[in-house]
Structures are given as structure tokens and as C-alpha cells.
CSV table of C-alpha atoms in Angstrom, one decimal:
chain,number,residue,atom,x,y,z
A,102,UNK,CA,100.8,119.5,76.5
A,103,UNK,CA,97.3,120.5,74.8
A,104,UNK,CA,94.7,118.3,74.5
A,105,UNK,CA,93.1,118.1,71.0
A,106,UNK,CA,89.8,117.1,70.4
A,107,UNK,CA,89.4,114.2,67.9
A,108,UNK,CA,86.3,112.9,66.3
A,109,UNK,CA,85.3,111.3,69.2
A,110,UNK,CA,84.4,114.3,70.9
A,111,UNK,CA,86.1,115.5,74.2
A,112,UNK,CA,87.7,112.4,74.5
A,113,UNK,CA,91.6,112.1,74.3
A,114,UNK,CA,93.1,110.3,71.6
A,115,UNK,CA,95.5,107.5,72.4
A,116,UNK,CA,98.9,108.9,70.9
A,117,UNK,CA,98.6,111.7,73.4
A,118,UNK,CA,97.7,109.1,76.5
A,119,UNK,CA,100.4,107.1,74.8
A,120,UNK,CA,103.1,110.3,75.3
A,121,UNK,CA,102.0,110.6,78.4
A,122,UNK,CA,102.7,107.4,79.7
A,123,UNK,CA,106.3,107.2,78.5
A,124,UNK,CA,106.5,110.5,79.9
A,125,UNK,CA,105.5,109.0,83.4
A,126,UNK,CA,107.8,105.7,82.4
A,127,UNK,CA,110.5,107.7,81.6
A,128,UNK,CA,110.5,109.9,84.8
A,129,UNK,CA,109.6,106.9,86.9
A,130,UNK,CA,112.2,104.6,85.9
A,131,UNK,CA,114.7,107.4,86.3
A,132,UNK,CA,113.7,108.4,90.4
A,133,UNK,CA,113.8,104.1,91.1
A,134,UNK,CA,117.2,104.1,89.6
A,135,UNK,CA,118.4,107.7,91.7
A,136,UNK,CA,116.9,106.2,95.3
A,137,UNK,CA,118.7,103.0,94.7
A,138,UNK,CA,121.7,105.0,93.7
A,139,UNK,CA,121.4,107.0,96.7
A,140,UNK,CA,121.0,103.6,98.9
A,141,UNK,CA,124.3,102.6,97.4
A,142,UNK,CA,126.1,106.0,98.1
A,143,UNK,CA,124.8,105.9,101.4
A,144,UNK,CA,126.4,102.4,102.0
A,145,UNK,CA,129.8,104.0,100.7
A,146,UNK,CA,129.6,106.4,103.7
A,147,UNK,CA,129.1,109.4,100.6
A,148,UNK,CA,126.7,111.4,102.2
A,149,UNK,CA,127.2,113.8,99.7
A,150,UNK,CA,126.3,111.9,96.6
A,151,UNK,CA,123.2,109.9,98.5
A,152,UNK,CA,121.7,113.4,99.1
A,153,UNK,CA,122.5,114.7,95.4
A,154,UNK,CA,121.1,110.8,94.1
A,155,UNK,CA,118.0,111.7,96.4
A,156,UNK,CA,117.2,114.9,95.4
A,157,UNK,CA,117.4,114.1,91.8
A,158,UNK,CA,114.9,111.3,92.3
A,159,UNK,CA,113.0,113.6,93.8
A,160,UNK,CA,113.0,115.6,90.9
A,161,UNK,CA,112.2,113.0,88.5
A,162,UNK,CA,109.4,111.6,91.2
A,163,UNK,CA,107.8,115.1,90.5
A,164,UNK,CA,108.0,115.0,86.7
A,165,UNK,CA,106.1,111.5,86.4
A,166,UNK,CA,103.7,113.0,88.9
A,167,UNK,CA,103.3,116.4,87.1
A,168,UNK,CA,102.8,114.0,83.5
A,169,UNK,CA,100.3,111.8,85.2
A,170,UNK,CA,98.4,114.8,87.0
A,171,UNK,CA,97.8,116.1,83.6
A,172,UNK,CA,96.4,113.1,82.0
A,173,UNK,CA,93.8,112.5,85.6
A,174,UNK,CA,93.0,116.4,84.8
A,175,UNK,CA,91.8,115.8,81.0
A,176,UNK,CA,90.4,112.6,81.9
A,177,UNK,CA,88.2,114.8,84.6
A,178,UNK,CA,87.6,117.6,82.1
A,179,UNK,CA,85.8,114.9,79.4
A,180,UNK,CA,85.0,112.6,82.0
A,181,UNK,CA,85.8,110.0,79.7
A,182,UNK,CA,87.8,106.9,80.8
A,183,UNK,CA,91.6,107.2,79.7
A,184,UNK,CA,92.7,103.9,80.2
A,185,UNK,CA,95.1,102.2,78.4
A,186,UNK,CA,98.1,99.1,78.9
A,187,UNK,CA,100.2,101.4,79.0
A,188,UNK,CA,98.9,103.9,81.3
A,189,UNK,CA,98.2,101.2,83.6
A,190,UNK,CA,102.1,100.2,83.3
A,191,UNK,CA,102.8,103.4,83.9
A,192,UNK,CA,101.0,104.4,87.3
A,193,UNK,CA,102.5,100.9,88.5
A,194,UNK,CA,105.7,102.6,87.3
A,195,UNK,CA,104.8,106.1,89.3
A,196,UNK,CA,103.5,104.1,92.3
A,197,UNK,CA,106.8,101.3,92.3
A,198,UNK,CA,109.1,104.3,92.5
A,199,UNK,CA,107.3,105.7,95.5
A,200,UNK,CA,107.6,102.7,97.3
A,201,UNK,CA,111.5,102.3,96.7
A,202,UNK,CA,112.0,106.0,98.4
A,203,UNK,CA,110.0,105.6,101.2
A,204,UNK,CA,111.9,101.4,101.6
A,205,UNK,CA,115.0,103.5,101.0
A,206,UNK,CA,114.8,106.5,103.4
A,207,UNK,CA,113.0,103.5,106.0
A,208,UNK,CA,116.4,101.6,105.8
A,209,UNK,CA,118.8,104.5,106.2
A,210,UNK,CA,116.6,105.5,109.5
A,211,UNK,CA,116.9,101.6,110.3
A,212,UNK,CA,120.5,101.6,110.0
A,213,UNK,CA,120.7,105.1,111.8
A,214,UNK,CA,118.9,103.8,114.5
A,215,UNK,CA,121.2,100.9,115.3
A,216,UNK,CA,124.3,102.7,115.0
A,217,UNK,CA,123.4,104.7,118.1
């Protein structure tokens, strides 16, 4: 996405913050809902499926990251504040999703570990 300059100067305006935080939404929500897939493959016994649920939360981990990346680079490049509701909603978004993987791969090496 290119940044446009508005008449504020350097700054970015808050329809493009605003795309970028359902962006990070969007890719968010959809890596929380593959890692508690995966949890519930893994429960099944279907290996198979908890490492395709995994990888494709990985995938959509890195989009919201790539999305969020790019708004903390044009924030740096103006050095002008990009705050918003929404961007805040959506970093607790990027960061909740985080800490579901890494609860998730914690209880699979939990469960691992008691099984030997």
C-alpha cells in the first residue's frame, strides 16, 4: 500500500490507518482461529491436519505482522503518531494471536511430555 500525503503534511490519513487495521484484524482473527483449530486436531490424534491448521496460522500470523510493519514504517517515515481505536484493537488483535500459538504449541509439549 502507498502512502499519500494529505493536507496535513506527511502525516497518514485515517482511512488508510483504518485499512490497515482490518488488514491486521482480519489476518489476526484468522491465525487465533487456525492454532485453536490445530489444538483441536491435535486432540483428534490428526497430526496431519494440526500441522496444516498450524502452518496456515502461521501464514496469516505473518500477514497481520507484514500489515502492521507497514503502518510502524510510515509512522517512522513522518514521525507522526498513528494512533487510532482501531489500531490499538488491532495490535491487541496481532499480540492475542501470538499468545494463543505459543499457549498452544506449550500445551502440545505439555501433553507430549506426560505421555512419555
Amino acid at each position: 500500500m502507498k502512502w499519500q500525503r494529505n493536507y496535513w503534511g506527511n502525516m497518514a490519513n485515517v482511512e488508510q490507518i483504518s485499512q490497515v487495521a482490518m488488514q491486521v484484524i482480519t489476518y489476526a482473527g484468522m491465525a487465533k482461529s487456525n492454532y485453536l483449530e490445530a489444538l483441536k486436531y491435535y486432540r483428534e490424534k490428526d497430526q496431519t491436519a494440526y500441522e496444516q491448521s498450524m502452518s496456515n496460522g502461521d501464514e496469516s500470523f505473518s500477514q497481520a505482522h507484514e500489515a502492521h510493519l507497514q503502518l510502524l514504517q510510515q509512522e517512522m517515515n513522518t514521525q507522526e503518531p498513528q494512533i487510532t481505536m482501531l489500531m490499538a484493537h488491532a495490535e491487541d488483535q496481532l499480540m492475542s494471536a501470538e499468545t494463543i500459538k505459543t499457549l498452544i504449541q506449550e500445551i502440545i509439549l505439555l501433553i507430549e511430555s506426560r505421555g512419555k
